[in-house]
Amino acid sequence: MSSTVAPSTSAAAGGPSLPQERRLVTEVPGPRSRALLERKSRAVASGVGVAVPIAVVAAGGGVVVDADGNSLIDLGSGIAVTSVGNAHPGVVDAVQQQVQAFTHTCFTIAAYDGYVEVAEALNRLTPGDHEKRTALFNSGAEAVENAVKIARKHTGRQAIVVFDHAYHGRTNLTMALTAKNQPYKNGFGPFAPEVYRVPMSYPFRDGGLSGAEAAKRAISQIEKQVGAENTAAVLIEPIQGEGGFVVPAPGFLSALSEWATANGVVFIADEVQTGFARTGAMFASEHEGVVPDVVTTAKGMAGGMPLSAVTGRAEIMDSAHVGGLGGTYGGNPVACAAALAAIHAFEHDGLVERAAEIGDVLLGRLRTAQATDPRIGDVRGRGAMVAVELVDPATGEADAALTGRVVRYAYEHGVIALTAGTYGNVLRFLPPLAIGDDLLHDGLDVVLEGLATA
């Protein structure tokens, strides 16, 4: 079996010198990938799934190479993590230098420059010109959990307001904050208390409500069922991730932010998936002119190394007592070195602009397809964070089975594509910002072929 396209002529902004091409030399999964997955079944807990059945041996730019020699187009970036490109040379160099110097001290035992530099960069880059402070952690869920701790400490209140379709993580508290039961919550309770869920602005499914109307609906529910005086924080993804890349109607986020400010409630923007150029702005909150009190970040920040952060107004962040924030690995020096290199790339390699260009390609082609395919119920997103919601054209109901068939077709033909959505019927596109146009178009060709033949 052999299938290939000409290598892309577009420059990839990072990664090893891999041909930027889709190339199939075996079926997917091939024999070596199947062998690894067989070992995985005997060694790894069955609750740890694998969406694309390949064994990766190399990745860079816009491709992932498996153990059988197949080169797959990457339209997922490890769920928005390798935004600068996998194995970005600057990240690799920074990591190698730091590993040679020292790998760990625990910042709360002995401080080092990298942690402080990352904090300074985040204080500078996140929305707003107010005085800020940052604390570093390991994962998006850990950042969200600490943001909630800080908001409760600052306000002296307990209630946290979250939204339908939200995803915030897999720890006990963040499972409570997350809306979707399967696979994230089912059977894992009881969950942390004092979490209240209100309706999200979901233009495709909420009857045409404007942003202001949807915000009024959510705020009314908060005031009636929780009480502003009991609410520590409103926590929201500016564009929902796992919930299906739901982009709220204009004015929704700003109305919630204004209500929070007026009532002494901390407004937390979960930018774990949307942060760092992904949406065509450094942070998705910027599209709506919203300045959050607190921002959580992770994923794309460190080029694939585990690092997350909570950044917020100084008076809020400093409310936690000394020793109240931290963790053994939080702000690991190697991860901090990777983050500084990745942040340099975001700022100096034109990646914000590149994300907008990728979005133009994705939205343009997918909306063209939508015009002739009634199964495409909605095309939405910003920058290199775009989704297609697939439905039964006769009923408008979610079609998760069709979505699964398209994803399977895609990887069998050399393209990594991801699903999302409360109803499991959303194709989500998160290509690395290092991907070239030729590769991007080829990947879209395959996905659309899969939809046509499904």
PDB file of N, CA and C in Angstrom, residues 31 72 103 125 132 150 185 192 202 215 233 291 300 312 359-360 366 381:
ATOM      1  N   PRO A  31       1.577  -3.101  11.109  1.00  0.00           N
ATOM      2  CA  PRO A  31       1.940  -4.199  12.019  1.00  0.00           C
ATOM      3  C   PRO A  31       2.706  -3.754  13.262  1.00  0.00           C
ATOM      4  N   LEU A  72       1.528  10.861   8.828  1.00  0.00           N
ATOM      5  CA  LEU A  72       0.151  11.333   8.921  1.00  0.00           C
ATOM      6  C   LEU A  72       0.121  12.842   9.116  1.00  0.00           C
ATOM      7  N   THR A 103      17.781  19.620  36.572  1.00  0.00           N
ATOM      8  CA  THR A 103      16.442  19.184  36.180  1.00  0.00           C
ATOM      9  C   THR A 103      15.375  19.533  37.204  1.00  0.00           C
ATOM     10  N   LEU A 125       1.744  39.266  28.929  1.00  0.00           N
ATOM     11  CA  LEU A 125       0.992  38.857  27.743  1.00  0.00           C
ATOM     12  C   LEU A 125      -0.502  38.713  27.953  1.00  0.00           C
ATOM     13  N   LYS A 132      -0.163  42.266  37.925  1.00  0.00           N
ATOM     14  CA  LYS A 132      -0.527  40.850  37.967  1.00  0.00           C
ATOM     15  C   LYS A 132       0.505  40.036  38.729  1.00  0.00           C
ATOM     16  N   ILE A 150      -7.903  30.131  44.833  1.00  0.00           N
ATOM     17  CA  ILE A 150      -7.545  31.545  45.007  1.00  0.00           C
ATOM     18  C   ILE A 150      -8.786  32.414  45.054  1.00  0.00           C
ATOM     19  N   LYS A 185     -16.834  11.619  33.835  1.00  0.00           N
ATOM     20  CA  LYS A 185     -17.341  11.635  35.209  1.00  0.00           C
ATOM     21  C   LYS A 185     -18.008  10.330  35.633  1.00  0.00           C
ATOM     22  N   ALA A 192     -16.837  17.273  44.192  1.00  0.00           N
ATOM     23  CA  ALA A 192     -16.726  18.415  45.093  1.00  0.00           C
ATOM     24  C   ALA A 192     -18.005  19.253  45.063  1.00  0.00           C
ATOM     25  N   TYR A 202     -24.964  29.192  23.052  1.00  0.00           N
ATOM     26  CA  TYR A 202     -24.635  28.168  22.055  1.00  0.00           C
ATOM     27  C   TYR A 202     -25.457  28.502  20.812  1.00  0.00           C
ATOM     28  N   ALA A 215     -26.757  35.941  28.226  1.00  0.00           N
ATOM     29  CA  ALA A 215     -26.135  36.339  29.487  1.00  0.00           C
ATOM     30  C   ALA A 215     -27.197  36.652  30.533  1.00  0.00           C
ATOM     31  N   ALA A 233     -16.699  32.802  42.134  1.00  0.00           N
ATOM     32  CA  ALA A 233     -16.154  32.956  40.786  1.00  0.00           C
ATOM     33  C   ALA A 233     -17.131  32.482  39.730  1.00  0.00           C
ATOM     34  N   VAL A 291     -11.361  41.552  29.756  1.00  0.00           N
ATOM     35  CA  VAL A 291     -10.162  41.455  30.587  1.00  0.00           C
ATOM     36  C   VAL A 291     -10.519  40.641  31.826  1.00  0.00           C
ATOM     37  N   GLY A 300      -0.617  24.743  24.918  1.00  0.00           N
ATOM     38  CA  GLY A 300       0.340  25.271  23.960  1.00  0.00           C
ATOM     39  C   GLY A 300       1.499  26.039  24.544  1.00  0.00           C
ATOM     40  N   GLY A 312      -3.284  36.439  37.376  1.00  0.00           N
ATOM     41  CA  GLY A 312      -4.417  37.288  37.701  1.00  0.00           C
ATOM     42  C   GLY A 312      -4.024  38.573  38.383  1.00  0.00           C
ATOM     43  N   GLY A 359      -7.255  29.727  10.004  1.00  0.00           N
ATOM     44  CA  GLY A 359      -8.693  29.836  10.202  1.00  0.00           C
ATOM     45  C   GLY A 359      -9.425  30.216   8.929  1.00  0.00           C
ATOM     46  N   ASP A 360      -8.841  31.110   8.143  1.00  0.00           N
ATOM     47  CA  ASP A 360      -9.466  31.494   6.881  1.00  0.00           C
ATOM     48  C   ASP A 360      -9.603  30.288   5.953  1.00  0.00           C
ATOM     49  N   LEU A 366     -14.676  24.621   4.776  1.00  0.00           N
ATOM     50  CA  LEU A 366     -15.731  23.882   5.469  1.00  0.00           C
ATOM     51  C   LEU A 366     -17.100  24.515   5.222  1.00  0.00           C
ATOM     52  N   GLY A 381     -15.827  28.633  14.875  1.00  0.00           N
ATOM     53  CA  GLY A 381     -14.501  28.684  15.473  1.00  0.00           C
ATOM     54  C   GLY A 381     -13.799  29.980  15.149  1.00  0.00           C
TER      55      GLY A 381
END
